[in-house]
Amino acid sequence: DELRRRIAAARAVVTAALEQLADRGRPAAAPRVLLCGAPNAGKSSLFNALVERFGVGAPARALASPVPGATRDYVVATLDLDGLSCELVDSAGDDPRAAEPLAQAAQAQGRQQRRDADLQVVCIAADRAGAEPAAPAGDPDATLLAATKADLAPGSGRPPGAVVCSSVTGAGLDELAAAIRRRLAERCVGRAGAETAARCLRS
């Protein structure tokens, strides 16, 4: 009788723990990462390179063009960054001089994406560093600098704290993905808790 009582008590504790882990592990909305910066800063090419390497599900591709302002609508893809799932967004480049209605609509859409983003990856083309602002005003913990197009200006154009990368050669993509993951883990504690719950359930 004593053994049965102890087994029943232990079963109740285990059942409660499993229910708690299941509750913590319920998927929340994936954190959202926005690629932003000036027109033709390499955002769309970087989007495609990251999706090719880390994307899950049906791949989405952004229109990459040497013509500034080619991106008008935003594109979203899901990435798996070493077990942390996030949504990567490519939107129109920041252009305060946009005048035509379609361009102004794209800028308004981009501002909305900024408000919705958990993290902004500010892209600065290495061959244009110094000609563009290093980062937008706002919460510095919510931004990450990426020096894109490193293949065009090797050894130069590296703003302090920026992750140097190239969509052409693939250099720096792993480092950028790791930096995004770290920043999201710091900002999205609840989602990190869900990962811990999943690891506990697997073990």
PDB file of C-alpha atoms in Angstrom:
ATOM      1  CA  ASP A   1       0.000   0.000   0.000  1.00  0.00           C
ATOM      2  CA  GLU A   2       2.839   2.396   0.846  1.00  0.00           C
ATOM      3  CA  LEU A   3       4.559   1.599  -2.476  1.00  0.00           C
ATOM      4  CA  ARG A   4       1.345   2.210  -4.426  1.00  0.00           C
ATOM      5  CA  ARG A   5       0.894   5.527  -2.623  1.00  0.00           C
ATOM      6  CA  ARG A   6       4.415   6.667  -3.483  1.00  0.00           C
ATOM      7  CA  ILE A   7       4.039   5.582  -7.119  1.00  0.00           C
ATOM      8  CA  ALA A   8       0.755   7.507  -7.405  1.00  0.00           C
ATOM      9  CA  ALA A   9       2.351  10.601  -5.901  1.00  0.00           C
ATOM     10  CA  ALA A  10       5.343  10.360  -8.251  1.00  0.00           C
ATOM     11  CA  ARG A  11       3.024   9.898 -11.243  1.00  0.00           C
ATOM     12  CA  ALA A  12       1.117  13.039 -10.264  1.00  0.00           C
ATOM     13  CA  VAL A  13       4.350  15.049 -10.068  1.00  0.00           C
ATOM     14  CA  VAL A  14       5.547  13.788 -13.476  1.00  0.00           C
ATOM     15  CA  THR A  15       2.141  14.455 -15.066  1.00  0.00           C
ATOM     16  CA  ALA A  16       2.097  18.012 -13.709  1.00  0.00           C
ATOM     17  CA  ALA A  17       5.647  18.615 -14.965  1.00  0.00           C
ATOM     18  CA  LEU A  18       4.758  17.341 -18.457  1.00  0.00           C
ATOM     19  CA  GLU A  19       1.681  19.573 -18.570  1.00  0.00           C
ATOM     20  CA  GLN A  20       3.777  22.582 -17.554  1.00  0.00           C
ATOM     21  CA  LEU A  21       6.407  21.835 -20.208  1.00  0.00           C
ATOM     22  CA  ALA A  22       3.731  21.351 -22.857  1.00  0.00           C
ATOM     23  CA  ASP A  23       2.242  24.724 -21.942  1.00  0.00           C
ATOM     24  CA  ARG A  24       5.643  26.444 -22.129  1.00  0.00           C
ATOM     25  CA  GLY A  25       6.382  24.712 -25.412  1.00  0.00           C
ATOM     26  CA  ARG A  26       3.265  25.839 -27.243  1.00  0.00           C
ATOM     27  CA  PRO A  27       4.434  27.734 -30.321  1.00  0.00           C
ATOM     28  CA  ALA A  28       4.126  31.499 -30.154  1.00  0.00           C
ATOM     29  CA  ALA A  29       4.393  33.799 -33.126  1.00  0.00           C
ATOM     30  CA  ALA A  30       7.878  33.452 -34.563  1.00  0.00           C
ATOM     31  CA  PRO A  31      10.098  36.483 -33.982  1.00  0.00           C
ATOM     32  CA  ARG A  32      10.296  38.762 -37.004  1.00  0.00           C
ATOM     33  CA  VAL A  33      13.588  39.985 -38.475  1.00  0.00           C
ATOM     34  CA  LEU A  34      13.516  42.852 -40.962  1.00  0.00           C
ATOM     35  CA  LEU A  35      16.274  43.591 -43.466  1.00  0.00           C
ATOM     36  CA  CYS A  36      16.310  47.362 -43.870  1.00  0.00           C
ATOM     37  CA  GLY A  37      18.571  50.103 -45.167  1.00  0.00           C
ATOM     38  CA  ALA A  38      19.014  52.395 -48.149  1.00  0.00           C
ATOM     39  CA  PRO A  39      17.878  51.351 -51.636  1.00  0.00           C
ATOM     40  CA  ASN A  40      20.371  49.033 -53.352  1.00  0.00           C
ATOM     41  CA  ALA A  41      22.130  48.184 -50.072  1.00  0.00           C
ATOM     42  CA  GLY A  42      22.051  44.469 -50.914  1.00  0.00           C
ATOM     43  CA  LYS A  43      18.999  43.580 -48.821  1.00  0.00           C
ATOM     44  CA  SER A  44      17.237  41.422 -51.400  1.00  0.00           C
ATOM     45  CA  SER A  45      20.377  39.525 -52.344  1.00  0.00           C
ATOM     46  CA  LEU A  46      21.111  38.954 -48.664  1.00  0.00           C
ATOM     47  CA  PHE A  47      17.517  37.783 -48.134  1.00  0.00           C
ATOM     48  CA  ASN A  48      17.871  35.228 -50.941  1.00  0.00           C
ATOM     49  CA  ALA A  49      21.249  34.015 -49.656  1.00  0.00           C
ATOM     50  CA  LEU A  50      19.973  33.537 -46.095  1.00  0.00           C
ATOM     51  CA  VAL A  51      16.827  31.761 -47.296  1.00  0.00           C
ATOM     52  CA  GLU A  52      18.893  29.464 -49.510  1.00  0.00           C
ATOM     53  CA  ARG A  53      21.114  28.478 -46.577  1.00  0.00           C
ATOM     54  CA  PHE A  54      18.731  28.525 -43.614  1.00  0.00           C
ATOM     55  CA  GLY A  55      15.219  28.591 -45.114  1.00  0.00           C
ATOM     56  CA  VAL A  56      12.539  26.014 -44.314  1.00  0.00           C
ATOM     57  CA  GLY A  57       9.371  25.188 -46.213  1.00  0.00           C
ATOM     58  CA  ALA A  58       8.563  26.581 -49.629  1.00  0.00           C
ATOM     59  CA  PRO A  59      11.380  29.005 -50.513  1.00  0.00           C
ATOM     60  CA  ALA A  60      10.462  32.643 -51.087  1.00  0.00           C
ATOM     61  CA  ARG A  61      12.712  34.793 -53.214  1.00  0.00           C
ATOM     62  CA  ALA A  62      13.058  38.544 -53.367  1.00  0.00           C
ATOM     63  CA  LEU A  63      13.618  40.433 -56.595  1.00  0.00           C
ATOM     64  CA  ALA A  64      17.296  41.410 -56.628  1.00  0.00           C
ATOM     65  CA  SER A  65      18.182  44.186 -59.072  1.00  0.00           C
ATOM     66  CA  PRO A  66      21.013  46.709 -59.460  1.00  0.00           C
ATOM     67  CA  VAL A  67      18.309  49.338 -60.016  1.00  0.00           C
ATOM     68  CA  PRO A  68      17.572  51.131 -56.719  1.00  0.00           C
ATOM     69  CA  GLY A  69      13.963  50.861 -55.594  1.00  0.00           C
ATOM     70  CA  ALA A  70      13.188  47.607 -57.422  1.00  0.00           C
ATOM     71  CA  THR A  71      11.648  46.147 -54.260  1.00  0.00           C
ATOM     72  CA  ARG A  72       8.184  47.565 -53.676  1.00  0.00           C
ATOM     73  CA  ASP A  73       6.277  44.850 -51.811  1.00  0.00           C
ATOM     74  CA  TYR A  74       7.673  42.912 -48.851  1.00  0.00           C
ATOM     75  CA  VAL A  75       8.631  39.216 -48.931  1.00  0.00           C
ATOM     76  CA  VAL A  76       8.631  36.861 -45.922  1.00  0.00           C
ATOM     77  CA  ALA A  77      10.413  33.535 -45.418  1.00  0.00           C
ATOM     78  CA  THR A  78      10.935  31.267 -42.412  1.00  0.00           C
ATOM     79  CA  LEU A  79      14.477  30.516 -41.241  1.00  0.00           C
ATOM     80  CA  ASP A  80      15.750  27.840 -38.880  1.00  0.00           C
ATOM     81  CA  LEU A  81      18.739  29.282 -37.016  1.00  0.00           C
ATOM     82  CA  ASP A  82      20.139  26.335 -35.077  1.00  0.00           C
ATOM     83  CA  GLY A  83      16.754  25.397 -33.663  1.00  0.00           C
ATOM     84  CA  LEU A  84      15.327  28.908 -33.362  1.00  0.00           C
ATOM     85  CA  SER A  85      12.655  29.653 -35.946  1.00  0.00           C
ATOM     86  CA  CYS A  86      12.156  33.214 -37.157  1.00  0.00           C
ATOM     87  CA  GLU A  87      10.536  35.112 -40.003  1.00  0.00           C
ATOM     88  CA  LEU A  88      12.879  37.039 -42.292  1.00  0.00           C
ATOM     89  CA  VAL A  89      11.370  40.034 -44.098  1.00  0.00           C
ATOM     90  CA  ASP A  90      12.697  41.973 -47.074  1.00  0.00           C
ATOM     91  CA  SER A  91      10.979  45.277 -47.835  1.00  0.00           C
ATOM     92  CA  ALA A  92      11.535  48.428 -49.851  1.00  0.00           C
ATOM     93  CA  GLY A  93      14.674  50.439 -49.147  1.00  0.00           C
ATOM     94  CA  ASP A  94      14.340  53.568 -47.037  1.00  0.00           C
ATOM     95  CA  ASP A  95      13.812  56.516 -49.378  1.00  0.00           C
ATOM     96  CA  PRO A  96      12.395  59.701 -47.791  1.00  0.00           C
ATOM     97  CA  ARG A  97      12.417  61.346 -51.228  1.00  0.00           C
ATOM     98  CA  ALA A  98       9.908  58.891 -52.713  1.00  0.00           C
ATOM     99  CA  ALA A  99       7.292  60.909 -54.593  1.00  0.00           C
ATOM    100  CA  GLU A 100       5.150  58.673 -56.784  1.00  0.00           C
ATOM    101  CA  PRO A 101       2.118  57.055 -55.096  1.00  0.00           C
ATOM    102  CA  LEU A 102       3.380  53.466 -55.505  1.00  0.00           C
ATOM    103  CA  ALA A 103       6.745  54.341 -54.003  1.00  0.00           C
ATOM    104  CA  GLN A 104       5.108  56.201 -51.130  1.00  0.00           C
ATOM    105  CA  ALA A 105       2.883  53.176 -50.456  1.00  0.00           C
ATOM    106  CA  ALA A 106       5.994  50.968 -50.378  1.00  0.00           C
ATOM    107  CA  GLN A 107       7.620  53.339 -47.879  1.00  0.00           C
ATOM    108  CA  ALA A 108       4.529  53.277 -45.647  1.00  0.00           C
ATOM    109  CA  GLN A 109       4.539  49.501 -45.799  1.00  0.00           C
ATOM    110  CA  GLY A 110       8.219  49.485 -44.855  1.00  0.00           C
ATOM    111  CA  ARG A 111       7.548  51.671 -41.816  1.00  0.00           C
ATOM    112  CA  GLN A 112       4.845  49.244 -40.699  1.00  0.00           C
ATOM    113  CA  GLN A 113       7.289  46.351 -41.055  1.00  0.00           C
ATOM    114  CA  ARG A 114       9.730  48.248 -38.833  1.00  0.00           C
ATOM    115  CA  ARG A 115       7.064  48.566 -36.155  1.00  0.00           C
ATOM    116  CA  ASP A 116       6.253  44.862 -36.377  1.00  0.00           C
ATOM    117  CA  ALA A 117       9.872  43.661 -36.327  1.00  0.00           C
ATOM    118  CA  ASP A 118      11.515  42.181 -33.246  1.00  0.00           C
ATOM    119  CA  LEU A 119      14.924  42.875 -34.787  1.00  0.00           C
ATOM    120  CA  GLN A 120      16.089  45.136 -37.617  1.00  0.00           C
ATOM    121  CA  VAL A 121      19.177  44.113 -39.575  1.00  0.00           C
ATOM    122  CA  VAL A 122      20.437  47.401 -41.008  1.00  0.00           C
ATOM    123  CA  CYS A 123      22.228  46.689 -44.285  1.00  0.00           C
ATOM    124  CA  ILE A 124      25.042  49.022 -45.338  1.00  0.00           C
ATOM    125  CA  ALA A 125      26.806  48.296 -48.615  1.00  0.00           C
ATOM    126  CA  ALA A 126      30.550  47.997 -47.968  1.00  0.00           C
ATOM    127  CA  ASP A 127      31.348  49.985 -51.099  1.00  0.00           C
ATOM    128  CA  ARG A 128      29.096  52.836 -49.875  1.00  0.00           C
ATOM    129  CA  ALA A 129      29.932  52.866 -46.165  1.00  0.00           C
ATOM    130  CA  GLY A 130      30.180  56.420 -44.897  1.00  0.00           C
ATOM    131  CA  ALA A 131      27.673  57.662 -47.446  1.00  0.00           C
ATOM    132  CA  GLU A 132      24.765  56.155 -45.486  1.00  0.00           C
ATOM    133  CA  PRO A 133      23.652  56.476 -41.860  1.00  0.00           C
ATOM    134  CA  ALA A 134      25.065  53.668 -39.704  1.00  0.00           C
ATOM    135  CA  ALA A 135      21.715  52.832 -38.125  1.00  0.00           C
ATOM    136  CA  PRO A 136      18.255  54.315 -37.718  1.00  0.00           C
ATOM    137  CA  ALA A 137      17.304  56.097 -34.531  1.00  0.00           C
ATOM    138  CA  GLY A 138      15.629  53.878 -31.963  1.00  0.00           C
ATOM    139  CA  ASP A 139      16.407  51.039 -29.594  1.00  0.00           C
ATOM    140  CA  PRO A 140      20.006  49.923 -30.263  1.00  0.00           C
ATOM    141  CA  ASP A 141      19.192  46.482 -28.839  1.00  0.00           C
ATOM    142  CA  ALA A 142      16.628  46.064 -31.611  1.00  0.00           C
ATOM    143  CA  THR A 143      19.124  46.662 -34.416  1.00  0.00           C
ATOM    144  CA  LEU A 144      22.036  44.733 -35.867  1.00  0.00           C
ATOM    145  CA  LEU A 145      24.434  46.125 -38.473  1.00  0.00           C
ATOM    146  CA  ALA A 146      25.360  44.103 -41.553  1.00  0.00           C
ATOM    147  CA  ALA A 147      28.066  45.324 -43.940  1.00  0.00           C
ATOM    148  CA  THR A 148      26.866  43.791 -47.210  1.00  0.00           C
ATOM    149  CA  LYS A 149      28.609  43.393 -50.579  1.00  0.00           C
ATOM    150  CA  ALA A 150      31.947  42.685 -48.882  1.00  0.00           C
ATOM    151  CA  ASP A 151      33.168  41.120 -52.138  1.00  0.00           C
ATOM    152  CA  LEU A 152      33.048  44.559 -53.775  1.00  0.00           C
ATOM    153  CA  ALA A 153      35.191  46.279 -51.137  1.00  0.00           C
ATOM    154  CA  PRO A 154      37.310  43.679 -49.330  1.00  0.00           C
ATOM    155  CA  GLY A 155      39.010  45.030 -46.231  1.00  0.00           C
ATOM    156  CA  SER A 156      37.043  48.278 -46.177  1.00  0.00           C
ATOM    157  CA  GLY A 157      33.596  49.628 -45.450  1.00  0.00           C
ATOM    158  CA  ARG A 158      33.195  48.041 -42.040  1.00  0.00           C
ATOM    159  CA  PRO A 159      31.166  50.115 -39.593  1.00  0.00           C
ATOM    160  CA  PRO A 160      31.994  49.354 -35.948  1.00  0.00           C
ATOM    161  CA  GLY A 161      30.069  46.352 -34.709  1.00  0.00           C
ATOM    162  CA  ALA A 162      28.838  45.322 -38.160  1.00  0.00           C
ATOM    163  CA  VAL A 163      28.830  41.719 -39.358  1.00  0.00           C
ATOM    164  CA  VAL A 164      30.657  41.716 -42.693  1.00  0.00           C
ATOM    165  CA  CYS A 165      29.034  39.461 -45.277  1.00  0.00           C
ATOM    166  CA  SER A 166      28.674  38.797 -48.979  1.00  0.00           C
ATOM    167  CA  SER A 167      25.678  37.279 -50.733  1.00  0.00           C
ATOM    168  CA  VAL A 168      27.922  36.420 -53.688  1.00  0.00           C
ATOM    169  CA  THR A 169      30.657  34.473 -51.895  1.00  0.00           C
ATOM    170  CA  GLY A 170      28.635  33.422 -48.837  1.00  0.00           C
ATOM    171  CA  ALA A 171      31.256  34.896 -46.519  1.00  0.00           C
ATOM    172  CA  GLY A 172      29.863  36.007 -43.166  1.00  0.00           C
ATOM    173  CA  LEU A 173      26.412  34.436 -43.607  1.00  0.00           C
ATOM    174  CA  ASP A 174      26.943  31.935 -40.794  1.00  0.00           C
ATOM    175  CA  GLU A 175      28.245  34.719 -38.543  1.00  0.00           C
ATOM    176  CA  LEU A 176      25.241  36.913 -39.368  1.00  0.00           C
ATOM    177  CA  ALA A 177      22.811  34.067 -38.683  1.00  0.00           C
ATOM    178  CA  ALA A 178      24.498  33.391 -35.329  1.00  0.00           C
ATOM    179  CA  ALA A 179      24.348  37.101 -34.425  1.00  0.00           C
ATOM    180  CA  ILE A 180      20.634  37.247 -35.302  1.00  0.00           C
ATOM    181  CA  ARG A 181      19.986  34.145 -33.194  1.00  0.00           C
ATOM    182  CA  ARG A 182      21.847  35.583 -30.196  1.00  0.00           C
ATOM    183  CA  ARG A 183      20.035  38.898 -30.407  1.00  0.00           C
ATOM    184  CA  LEU A 184      16.625  37.231 -30.721  1.00  0.00           C
ATOM    185  CA  ALA A 185      17.370  34.953 -27.772  1.00  0.00           C
ATOM    186  CA  GLU A 186      18.224  38.023 -25.704  1.00  0.00           C
ATOM    187  CA  ARG A 187      15.083  39.907 -26.766  1.00  0.00           C
ATOM    188  CA  CYS A 188      12.561  37.063 -26.881  1.00  0.00           C
ATOM    189  CA  VAL A 189      12.943  35.356 -23.506  1.00  0.00           C
ATOM    190  CA  GLY A 190       9.596  33.614 -23.758  1.00  0.00           C
ATOM    191  CA  ARG A 191      10.522  31.977 -27.030  1.00  0.00           C
ATOM    192  CA  ALA A 192      13.863  30.889 -25.608  1.00  0.00           C
ATOM    193  CA  GLY A 193      11.889  29.292 -22.770  1.00  0.00           C
ATOM    194  CA  ALA A 194       9.892  27.319 -25.316  1.00  0.00           C
ATOM    195  CA  GLU A 195      13.164  25.978 -26.736  1.00  0.00           C
ATOM    196  CA  THR A 196      14.264  24.896 -23.250  1.00  0.00           C
ATOM    197  CA  ALA A 197      10.940  23.127 -22.769  1.00  0.00           C
ATOM    198  CA  ALA A 198      11.382  21.288 -26.053  1.00  0.00           C
ATOM    199  CA  ARG A 199      14.868  20.119 -25.048  1.00  0.00           C
ATOM    200  CA  CYS A 200      13.541  18.883 -21.671  1.00  0.00           C
ATOM    201  CA  LEU A 201      10.750  16.924 -23.386  1.00  0.00           C
ATOM    202  CA  ARG A 202      13.228  15.314 -25.797  1.00  0.00           C
ATOM    203  CA  SER A 203      15.473  14.233 -22.915  1.00  0.00           C
TER     204      SER A 203
END
